[in-house]
């Protein structure tokens, strides 16, 4: 086994196995080869992980924010020192090319630990409220044990984006990675211990859609932070609501990217390619509905076709490769199914549309694909594909573009390309989305809040705003005189 960890779970500072759990095979998407065998957490393992987190959280929350921050910053340094090895593991876990993982995955996780480690000492202050003679004060307190549940597209980044604000605020976390990409989070747990995190503050358990509910429903879990699809979000939010637990929901999207007639066309094509082909199209915030002003359609499509056909698809471990396979056989079947629907429903296939003949073997590859003449009713314009499939739609007026962009249940992201500064702000003001870009796309630095509206979720990750989602306010009224009553 090329990437076999010491055991499936990491609890209380050490690797733990329980062979009674369902077998999880970790498959390298570029070859179909099994690279590790793990087991889903049994109810006993879930209990063990939550109990350990509960014990550890008290000690962790009692440390000063500066001391907690120091641990997180140390973890960031270790992650940067090991960027190469962590990126290689991320490539094995996901099939994403090393060219990407080396700049986008562990580095983004390290940014998150560094950022929250840095701000926590000043970001958790409460307020003092004068009430005449009496007064009140507020404290921002941790919630307790938080469950983190991850998707498979950014396994290390998702683990860090959830752990960093949760831990900075004084919570403990039990993290369950996706069953498709179980490896990266275990390394994050090891690194945090090495950085000085008390045992049990960050535990990792493996599991699938049957394991997740055990964690969500556990009475000692105070909050659930999920990154996943909308249907899973509905289930998890529903289960959490039945016990009145806090939730953060980072869900799917079908985001619009609007290219106006005055846009820098090459820049807009770069944005559209980043927002459809990075990570083989497996990015939640992708701008998969590209609305191009009818007057620029021909130029846009001609240059886009040339640039798309020049993308180097192949072995993710080769530094020159720009696009790897999809994460799994099932995901490839799903994406190919959508491509067939696009053809059947009358969209024009500009390029791609199948399995590339330049790669050999059993990998889960799909060609970068562009459809033009896509209309709002087509399945490929309505449903999240989560693969390298760009839909180009035409429009004539600003009002029309905004109305059509908003005509979706999703609201994760949106983008606008235009040279007109007033138009840019006027349009983003009207687009119904949580995270928006002007003249660029998909950049998510840790300083900036990230998250969705409508069915794409609620709560925010990154930035100081994330700390609010991992704490609650405690209010204390201080009576300065004698307490009196009317009876
Ligand atoms: P998924 O919804 O199938 O699974 C997500 C996680 O939830 C997995 O760990 C899975 O085991 C777990 N799970 C499934 N059912 C559960 C249940 N009933 N209770 C508890 N846990 C359960 O998603 P996926 O296929 O792994 O990832 C792709 C999806 O994630 C896409 O829709 C994508 O848009 C979304 N995503 C969103 C963001 C964001 O930040 N908004 C980021 C990445 C991915």
Coordinates of C-alpha atoms and ligand atoms in Angstrom, one line a residue:
X1 CA 0.0 0.0 0.0
X2 CA 1.6 3.2 -1.2
X3 CA 0.0 5.5 1.3
X4 CA -1.1 3.3 4.1
X5 CA -1.4 5.2 7.4
X6 CA -0.5 3.6 10.7
X7 CA -4.2 3.1 11.5
X8 CA -7.6 4.5 10.5
X9 CA -8.3 7.0 13.3
X10 CA -6.3 9.5 15.3
X11 CA -7.7 10.0 18.8
X12 CA -6.1 11.4 21.9
X13 CA -2.7 12.0 20.3
X14 CA -2.4 8.5 18.8
X15 CA -3.4 6.2 15.9
X16 CA -6.3 3.9 16.8
X17 CA -7.7 0.9 14.8
X18 CA -11.0 -0.9 15.1
X19 CA -11.2 -3.6 12.4
X20 CA -14.9 -4.1 13.1
X21 CA -15.7 -0.9 11.0
X22 CA -16.7 -1.1 7.3
X23 CA -13.7 -1.3 5.0
X24 CA -12.8 1.9 3.2
X25 CA -10.4 1.5 0.2
X26 CA -8.5 4.7 -0.7
X27 CA -8.0 4.7 -4.5
X28 CA -5.5 6.7 -6.4
X29 CA -7.7 8.4 -9.1
X30 CA -4.9 8.4 -11.8
X31 CA -4.5 4.7 -11.9
X32 CA -7.4 3.1 -10.0
X33 CA -4.9 1.4 -7.7
X34 CA -5.8 0.8 -4.0
X35 CA -3.2 2.8 -2.0
X36 CA -4.6 2.4 1.5
X37 CA -7.1 0.3 3.4
X38 CA -8.9 1.9 6.4
X39 CA -12.0 1.2 8.5
X40 CA -15.0 3.4 9.2
X41 CA -15.5 4.4 12.8
X42 CA -17.7 2.1 14.8
X43 CA -20.0 3.7 17.4
X44 CA -17.4 2.8 20.0
X45 CA -14.7 4.8 18.1
X46 CA -17.1 7.8 17.7
X47 CA -17.7 7.7 21.5
X48 CA -14.0 7.5 22.2
X49 CA -13.2 10.4 19.9
X50 CA -15.9 12.7 21.3
X51 CA -15.1 11.7 25.0
X52 CA -11.4 12.5 24.4
X53 CA -12.3 15.8 22.8
X54 CA -14.6 16.7 25.6
X55 CA -11.9 16.1 28.2
X56 CA -9.3 18.0 26.3
X57 CA -11.4 21.0 25.4
X58 CA -11.6 22.2 29.0
X59 CA -7.8 22.4 29.3
X60 CA -7.4 23.9 25.9
X61 CA -10.0 26.6 26.5
X62 CA -8.3 27.5 29.8
X63 CA -5.1 28.4 28.0
X64 CA -4.6 32.0 27.1
X65 CA -5.5 32.9 23.5
X66 CA -1.8 33.9 22.9
X67 CA -0.7 30.4 24.0
X68 CA -3.3 28.7 21.8
X69 CA -2.3 30.9 18.9
X70 CA 1.3 30.0 19.3
X71 CA 0.5 26.3 18.8
X72 CA -1.5 27.0 15.6
X73 CA 1.3 29.2 14.2
X74 CA 3.8 26.4 15.0
X75 CA 1.6 24.0 13.0
X76 CA 1.6 26.5 10.1
X77 CA 5.4 26.5 10.1
X78 CA 5.6 22.7 10.1
X79 CA 3.1 22.4 7.3
X80 CA 5.1 24.9 5.2
X81 CA 8.3 22.9 5.9
X82 CA 6.6 19.7 4.8
X83 CA 4.7 21.3 1.9
X84 CA 6.2 18.9 -0.7
X85 CA 5.3 15.7 1.2
X86 CA 1.9 17.0 2.1
X87 CA 1.2 18.0 -1.5
X88 CA 2.3 14.6 -2.8
X89 CA -0.1 13.0 -0.3
X90 CA -2.9 15.3 -1.4
X91 CA -2.2 14.4 -5.0
X92 CA -2.5 10.7 -4.1
X93 CA -5.7 11.3 -2.1
X94 CA -7.5 13.4 -4.8
X95 CA -5.7 12.9 -8.2
X96 CA -5.2 16.7 -8.4
X97 CA -1.9 17.6 -10.2
X98 CA 1.1 18.3 -8.0
X99 CA 1.4 21.7 -9.9
X100 CA -1.8 22.7 -8.1
X101 CA -1.4 21.0 -4.7
X102 CA 2.0 22.4 -4.1
X103 CA 0.6 26.0 -4.3
X104 CA -3.0 25.6 -3.2
X105 CA -3.6 22.9 -0.6
X106 CA -1.2 22.6 2.4
X107 CA -0.2 26.2 1.9
X108 CA -3.8 27.4 2.2
X109 CA -4.2 25.2 5.3
X110 CA -1.0 26.7 6.8
X111 CA -2.3 30.2 6.0
X112 CA -5.4 29.4 8.0
X113 CA -3.5 28.2 11.1
X114 CA -1.2 31.3 10.8
X115 CA -4.1 33.7 10.4
X116 CA -6.2 32.5 13.3
X117 CA -3.2 31.8 15.5
X118 CA -2.3 35.5 14.9
X119 CA -5.7 37.2 15.4
X120 CA -7.1 35.2 18.2
X121 CA -5.4 37.1 21.0
X122 CA -7.3 40.3 20.0
X123 CA -10.3 38.9 18.2
X124 CA -12.2 37.3 21.1
X125 CA -12.6 40.4 23.2
X126 CA -16.1 41.2 24.6
X127 CA -17.7 44.5 25.4
X128 CA -18.6 46.6 28.5
X129 CA -22.1 48.1 28.5
X130 CA -22.8 51.0 30.9
X131 CA -26.3 50.8 32.4
X132 CA -26.3 53.8 34.7
X133 CA -25.1 52.6 38.1
X134 CA -25.2 49.0 37.0
X135 CA -23.3 47.6 34.0
X136 CA -23.0 44.5 31.9
X137 CA -20.2 42.8 30.0
X138 CA -20.0 40.2 27.3
X139 CA -17.6 37.4 26.7
X140 CA -17.1 35.3 23.6
X141 CA -16.9 31.7 24.7
X142 CA -16.2 28.5 22.8
X143 CA -19.1 26.1 22.1
X144 CA -17.3 22.9 23.3
X145 CA -16.8 19.9 20.9
X146 CA -17.3 20.7 17.3
X147 CA -17.8 18.0 14.6
X148 CA -16.1 18.8 11.2
X149 CA -17.3 16.9 8.2
X150 CA -15.4 17.3 4.9
X151 CA -15.9 16.9 1.2
X152 CA -13.3 15.2 -1.1
X153 CA -12.1 18.1 -3.3
X154 CA -9.8 19.9 -0.8
X155 CA -9.3 17.4 2.0
X156 CA -6.4 19.1 3.8
X157 CA -7.6 22.6 3.2
X158 CA -11.1 21.8 4.5
X159 CA -9.7 20.1 7.7
X160 CA -7.6 23.3 8.3
X161 CA -10.2 25.8 7.4
X162 CA -12.5 24.2 10.0
X163 CA -9.9 23.4 12.7
X164 CA -8.1 26.7 12.7
X165 CA -11.0 29.0 13.8
X166 CA -12.6 26.3 16.0
X167 CA -9.4 25.6 17.9
X168 CA -8.3 29.2 18.1
X169 CA -11.6 30.0 19.8
X170 CA -11.0 27.3 22.4
X171 CA -13.1 24.4 21.0
X172 CA -12.0 20.9 20.4
X173 CA -12.8 19.2 17.1
X174 CA -13.6 15.7 15.9
X175 CA -13.1 15.7 12.1
X176 CA -14.4 13.2 9.7
X177 CA -12.9 13.4 6.2
X178 CA -14.7 12.2 3.1
X179 CA -14.5 8.4 2.7
X180 CA -13.2 9.1 -0.8
X181 CA -10.1 11.1 0.5
X182 CA -9.3 9.8 4.0
X183 CA -5.6 10.4 4.2
X184 CA -4.7 14.1 4.5
X185 CA -6.5 14.9 7.7
X186 CA -4.5 12.3 9.6
X187 CA -1.3 14.1 8.8
X188 CA -2.9 17.4 10.0
X189 CA -3.7 15.7 13.3
X190 CA -0.1 14.5 13.6
X191 CA 1.3 17.9 12.9
X192 CA -0.9 19.6 15.4
X193 CA 0.3 17.3 18.1
X194 CA 3.9 17.9 17.1
X195 CA 3.2 21.7 17.3
X196 CA 2.1 21.3 21.0
X197 CA -1.6 20.8 20.8
X198 CA -2.9 19.0 23.8
X199 CA -4.0 15.4 23.0
X200 CA -7.6 15.1 22.1
X201 CA -8.2 18.7 21.0
X202 CA -8.2 17.6 17.3
X203 CA -9.2 14.0 16.6
X204 CA -9.8 12.4 13.2
X205 CA -12.2 9.5 12.6
X206 CA -12.9 7.8 9.3
X207 CA -16.3 7.0 7.9
X208 CA -19.0 7.5 5.3
X209 CA -22.6 8.6 5.1
X210 CA -23.5 6.1 7.8
X211 CA -20.8 7.3 10.2
X212 CA -21.6 11.0 9.8
X213 CA -25.0 10.8 11.5
X214 CA -23.4 9.2 14.6
X215 CA -21.2 12.2 15.0
X216 CA -23.9 14.8 14.2
X217 CA -26.3 13.1 16.6
X218 CA -23.8 12.7 19.5
X219 CA -25.2 14.5 22.5
X220 CA -21.8 15.9 23.4
X221 CA -21.3 17.5 20.0
X222 CA -22.3 21.2 20.2
X223 CA -21.8 22.2 16.6
X224 CA -21.5 20.7 13.2
X225 CA -19.5 22.3 10.4
X226 CA -20.1 20.5 7.0
X227 CA -18.6 21.0 3.6
X228 CA -20.6 18.9 1.2
X229 CA -23.5 18.8 -1.3
X230 CA -26.9 20.5 -0.8
X231 CA -28.8 17.1 -0.2
X232 CA -26.3 16.2 2.5
X233 CA -26.5 19.7 4.0
X234 CA -30.3 19.3 4.3
X235 CA -29.9 16.0 6.1
X236 CA -27.2 17.3 8.4
X237 CA -28.8 20.6 9.2
X238 CA -32.1 18.8 9.9
X239 CA -30.5 16.3 12.3
X240 CA -28.6 19.1 14.0
X241 CA -31.8 21.2 14.3
X242 CA -33.6 18.4 16.1
X243 CA -31.1 18.9 18.9
X244 CA -30.8 22.7 18.4
X245 CA -27.1 22.5 17.6
X246 CA -25.1 25.2 15.8
X247 CA -24.2 24.6 12.2
X248 CA -22.0 25.9 9.4
X249 CA -23.0 24.7 6.0
X250 CA -20.6 25.1 3.1
X251 CA -22.6 23.5 0.2
X252 CA -22.7 23.3 -3.5
X253 CA -23.4 25.9 -6.2
X254 CA -24.1 26.7 -9.9
X255 CA -22.5 30.1 -9.9
X256 CA -22.9 32.7 -12.6
X257 CA -19.9 34.5 -14.2
X258 CA -21.0 37.4 -16.3
X259 CA -18.8 38.7 -19.1
X260 CA -19.9 42.2 -20.3
X261 CA -19.2 43.6 -23.8
X262 CA -16.5 46.0 -22.4
X263 CA -14.6 43.3 -20.6
X264 CA -10.9 42.4 -21.2
X265 CA -11.8 39.2 -23.1
X266 CA -8.5 37.4 -22.4
X267 CA -8.8 38.1 -18.7
X268 CA -12.4 36.9 -18.7
X269 CA -11.4 33.7 -20.5
X270 CA -8.7 33.2 -17.8
X271 CA -11.3 33.7 -15.1
X272 CA -13.7 31.3 -16.7
X273 CA -11.0 28.7 -17.2
X274 CA -9.9 29.0 -13.6
X275 CA -13.5 28.9 -12.5
X276 CA -14.3 25.7 -14.4
X277 CA -11.1 23.7 -14.9
X278 CA -9.0 24.1 -11.7
X279 CA -9.0 20.9 -9.7
X280 CA -10.6 19.2 -12.7
X281 CA -13.7 21.4 -12.1
X282 CA -14.3 20.0 -8.6
X283 CA -14.6 23.4 -6.8
X284 CA -17.8 24.4 -5.1
X285 CA -17.6 28.0 -6.0
X286 CA -16.9 27.4 -9.8
X287 CA -18.6 29.8 -12.2
X288 CA -20.1 27.1 -14.3
X289 CA -22.7 29.3 -16.0
X290 CA -20.7 31.7 -18.1
X291 CA -22.9 34.4 -19.5
X292 CA -21.1 36.1 -22.4
X293 CA -22.5 39.3 -24.1
X294 CA -23.7 38.2 -27.5
X295 CA -21.5 40.8 -29.2
X296 CA -18.3 39.1 -27.9
X297 CA -19.5 35.5 -28.2
X298 CA -17.5 34.5 -31.3
X299 CA -14.2 35.9 -30.1
X300 CA -14.7 34.5 -26.6
X301 CA -15.5 31.0 -27.8
X302 CA -12.7 30.9 -30.4
X303 CA -9.9 31.9 -28.0
X304 CA -11.4 29.7 -25.2
X305 CA -11.4 26.7 -27.5
X306 CA -7.7 27.1 -28.4
X307 CA -6.7 27.6 -24.8
X308 CA -8.8 24.7 -23.5
X309 CA -7.3 22.3 -26.1
X310 CA -3.8 23.3 -25.0
X311 CA -4.5 22.2 -21.3
X312 CA -2.0 19.4 -20.4
X313 CA -4.1 16.5 -19.1
X314 CA -2.3 13.6 -17.6
X315 CA -0.2 12.1 -14.8
X316 CA -0.9 14.3 -11.7
X317 CA 2.6 13.6 -10.4
X318 CA 4.3 15.1 -13.4
X319 CA 5.0 18.8 -12.7
X320 CA 3.9 19.8 -16.2
X321 CA 0.4 18.3 -15.9
X322 CA -2.3 21.0 -15.6
X323 CA -5.3 18.7 -15.2
X324 CA -5.6 15.3 -13.5
X325 CA -8.4 12.9 -13.3
X326 CA -11.7 13.2 -11.4
X327 CA -11.7 11.9 -7.9
X328 CA -13.5 8.6 -8.4
X329 CA -15.0 6.3 -11.0
X330 CA -18.5 7.3 -9.7
X331 CA -17.7 11.0 -10.2
X332 CA -16.5 10.4 -13.8
X333 CA -19.7 8.4 -14.6
X334 CA -21.7 11.3 -13.2
X335 CA -19.8 13.9 -15.2
X336 CA -20.0 11.9 -18.4
X337 CA -23.8 11.5 -17.8
X338 CA -24.1 15.3 -17.7
X339 CA -22.1 15.7 -20.9
X340 CA -24.4 13.2 -22.6
X341 CA -27.4 15.3 -21.4
X342 CA -25.8 18.5 -22.7
X343 CA -25.5 16.9 -26.2
X344 CA -29.0 15.4 -26.1
X345 CA -30.7 18.6 -25.0
X346 CA -29.1 20.6 -27.9
X347 CA -26.1 22.5 -26.5
X348 CA -23.3 23.0 -29.0
X349 CA -20.1 21.0 -28.0
X350 CA -17.2 23.4 -28.6
X351 CA -14.5 21.1 -27.4
X352 CA -13.9 18.0 -25.2
X353 CA -17.0 15.9 -24.4
X354 CA -15.4 12.5 -23.6
X355 CA -12.5 10.6 -22.2
X356 CA -9.1 11.9 -23.4
X357 CA -7.1 9.5 -25.6
X358 CA -3.8 11.0 -24.5
X359 CA -3.9 9.1 -21.1
X360 CA -3.6 5.4 -20.7
X361 CA -4.7 3.1 -17.9
X362 CA -7.5 3.0 -15.5
X363 CA -7.6 6.7 -14.3
X364 CA -10.8 8.6 -14.0
X365 CA -10.1 11.2 -16.7
X366 CA -12.5 13.4 -18.6
X367 CA -11.6 16.0 -21.3
X368 CA -11.9 19.7 -20.4
X369 CA -15.3 20.4 -22.0
X370 CA -17.0 23.6 -23.2
X371 CA -20.6 23.8 -24.3
X372 CA -22.0 26.9 -26.1
X373 CA -25.6 27.9 -26.9
X374 CA -26.6 26.6 -23.5
X375 CA -30.1 27.8 -22.4
X376 CA -31.4 28.3 -18.8
X377 CA -33.7 25.2 -18.9
X378 CA -31.0 22.7 -19.9
X379 CA -30.0 20.2 -17.2
X380 CA -26.3 21.2 -17.5
X381 CA -27.3 24.8 -16.7
X382 CA -29.3 24.0 -13.7
X383 CA -27.5 21.2 -11.8
X384 CA -24.1 21.1 -10.2
X385 CA -21.9 18.9 -12.4
X386 CA -18.6 19.1 -10.3
X387 CA -16.4 18.3 -13.2
X388 CA -14.5 20.2 -16.0
X389 CA -17.6 21.2 -18.0
X390 CA -18.1 24.9 -18.8
X391 CA -21.5 26.1 -20.0
X392 CA -21.5 29.3 -22.1
X393 CA -24.8 31.2 -22.3
X394 CA -25.5 34.4 -24.4
X395 CA -27.2 37.5 -23.1
X396 CA -28.1 41.0 -24.4
X397 CA -28.8 43.3 -21.5
X398 CA -27.5 43.9 -18.0
X399 CA -31.0 43.4 -16.5
X400 CA -31.5 40.2 -18.3
X401 CA -28.1 38.8 -17.2
X402 CA -28.8 39.6 -13.5
X403 CA -32.2 38.1 -13.6
X404 CA -31.0 34.9 -15.3
X405 CA -27.9 34.7 -13.0
X406 CA -30.2 34.8 -9.9
X407 CA -32.7 32.2 -11.3
X408 CA -31.3 29.3 -9.3
X409 CA -31.8 27.8 -5.8
X410 CA -28.0 28.1 -5.2
X411 CA -26.2 31.2 -4.0
X412 CA -22.6 30.4 -3.3
X413 CA -20.6 32.7 -5.6
X414 CA -20.7 34.9 -8.7
X415 CA -18.3 36.9 -10.9
X416 CA -18.4 39.9 -13.1
X417 CA -15.9 40.9 -15.8
X418 CA -16.3 44.5 -17.0
X419 CA -14.2 47.7 -17.5
X420 CA -17.0 49.8 -16.1
X421 CA -16.4 50.3 -12.4
X422 CA -20.0 51.5 -11.7
X423 CA -21.5 48.6 -13.5
X424 CA -19.3 46.2 -11.7
X425 CA -20.5 47.3 -8.3
X426 CA -24.1 47.8 -9.4
X427 CA -24.3 44.3 -10.7
X428 CA -22.6 42.5 -7.8
X429 CA -25.0 44.4 -5.5
X430 CA -27.9 42.7 -7.2
X431 CA -26.4 39.2 -7.6
X432 CA -27.7 36.7 -4.9
X433 CA -24.5 35.1 -3.7
X434 CA -22.3 35.0 -0.6
X435 CA -18.9 35.4 -2.3
X436 CA -18.3 37.5 -5.4
X437 CA -15.4 38.5 -7.6
X438 CA -14.9 41.5 -9.9
X439 CA -12.5 40.9 -12.8
X440 CA -11.0 37.8 -11.3
X441 CA -12.4 34.5 -10.1
X442 CA -12.1 31.9 -7.3
X443 CA -9.5 33.6 -5.2
X444 CA -10.1 32.8 -1.6
X445 CA -7.4 34.3 0.7
X446 CA -7.9 33.5 4.4
X447 CA -8.4 37.2 5.2
X448 CA -11.7 37.2 3.3
X449 CA -15.0 35.6 4.5
X450 CA -16.1 32.7 2.3
X451 CA -19.5 31.1 2.2
X452 CA -22.9 30.9 0.5
X453 CA -26.5 32.1 0.6
X454 CA -29.8 30.6 -0.4
X455 CA -29.4 26.8 -0.7
X456 CA -25.6 27.0 -0.8
X457 CA -25.5 27.2 3.0
X458 CA -24.9 29.6 5.9
X459 CA -22.1 30.6 8.2
X460 CA -18.8 31.8 6.9
X461 CA -15.3 30.3 6.8
X462 CA -12.0 32.3 7.0
X463 CA -11.6 35.9 8.2
X464 CA -12.4 37.1 11.7
X465 CA -16.0 36.4 10.9
X466 CA -15.4 32.7 11.2
X467 CA -14.7 33.1 14.9
X468 CA -18.3 34.2 15.5
X469 CA -19.5 30.9 14.1
X470 CA -17.4 28.9 16.6
X471 CA -18.3 31.0 19.7
X472 CA -21.3 32.3 21.5
X473 CA -21.8 35.5 23.5
X474 CA -22.1 35.2 27.3
X475 CA -23.7 38.3 28.8
X476 CA -23.2 39.2 32.5
X477 CA -25.4 41.8 34.2
X478 CA -23.6 43.3 37.2
X479 CA -25.9 44.8 39.8
X480 CA -24.0 47.4 41.8
X481 CA -26.7 48.3 44.4
X482 CA -29.1 46.4 46.6
X483 CA -31.4 44.0 44.8
X484 CA -35.0 45.1 45.2
X485 CA -38.3 43.4 44.3
X486 CA -42.0 44.7 44.2
X487 CA -43.2 42.0 46.6
Ligands
LIG1 P1 -21.2 14.8 0.0 O1 -22.3 15.7 0.4 O2 -21.5 13.5 -0.6 O3 -20.4 14.4 1.4 C1 -19.8 15.4 2.2 C2 -19.5 14.7 3.5 O4 -20.7 14.4 4.2 C3 -18.7 13.4 3.4 O5 -17.7 13.3 4.4 C4 -19.8 12.4 3.7 O6 -19.3 11.1 4.3 C5 -20.7 13.1 4.7 N1 -22.1 12.7 4.8 C6 -22.9 12.2 3.8 N2 -24.1 12.0 4.3 C7 -24.1 12.4 5.6 C8 -25.1 12.4 6.7 N3 -26.4 12.0 6.4 N4 -24.7 12.9 7.9 C9 -23.4 13.3 8.1 N5 -22.5 13.2 7.2 C10 -22.8 12.8 5.9 O7 -20.2 15.7 -0.8 P2 -18.9 15.3 -1.6 O8 -19.4 14.6 -2.8 O9 -17.9 14.7 -0.7 O10 -18.4 16.8 -2.1 C11 -18.9 17.5 -3.2 C12 -19.9 18.5 -2.7 O11 -19.3 19.4 -1.8 C13 -20.3 19.4 -3.9 O12 -21.7 19.6 -3.8 C14 -19.5 20.7 -3.6 O13 -20.1 21.8 -4.1 C15 -19.5 20.7 -2.1 N6 -18.4 21.6 -1.6 C16 -18.8 22.8 -1.0 C17 -17.7 23.6 -0.6 C18 -18.0 24.9 0.1 O14 -17.2 25.5 0.7 N7 -19.2 25.5 -0.1 C19 -16.4 23.2 -0.7 C20 -16.1 22.0 -1.3 C21 -17.2 21.2 -1.7

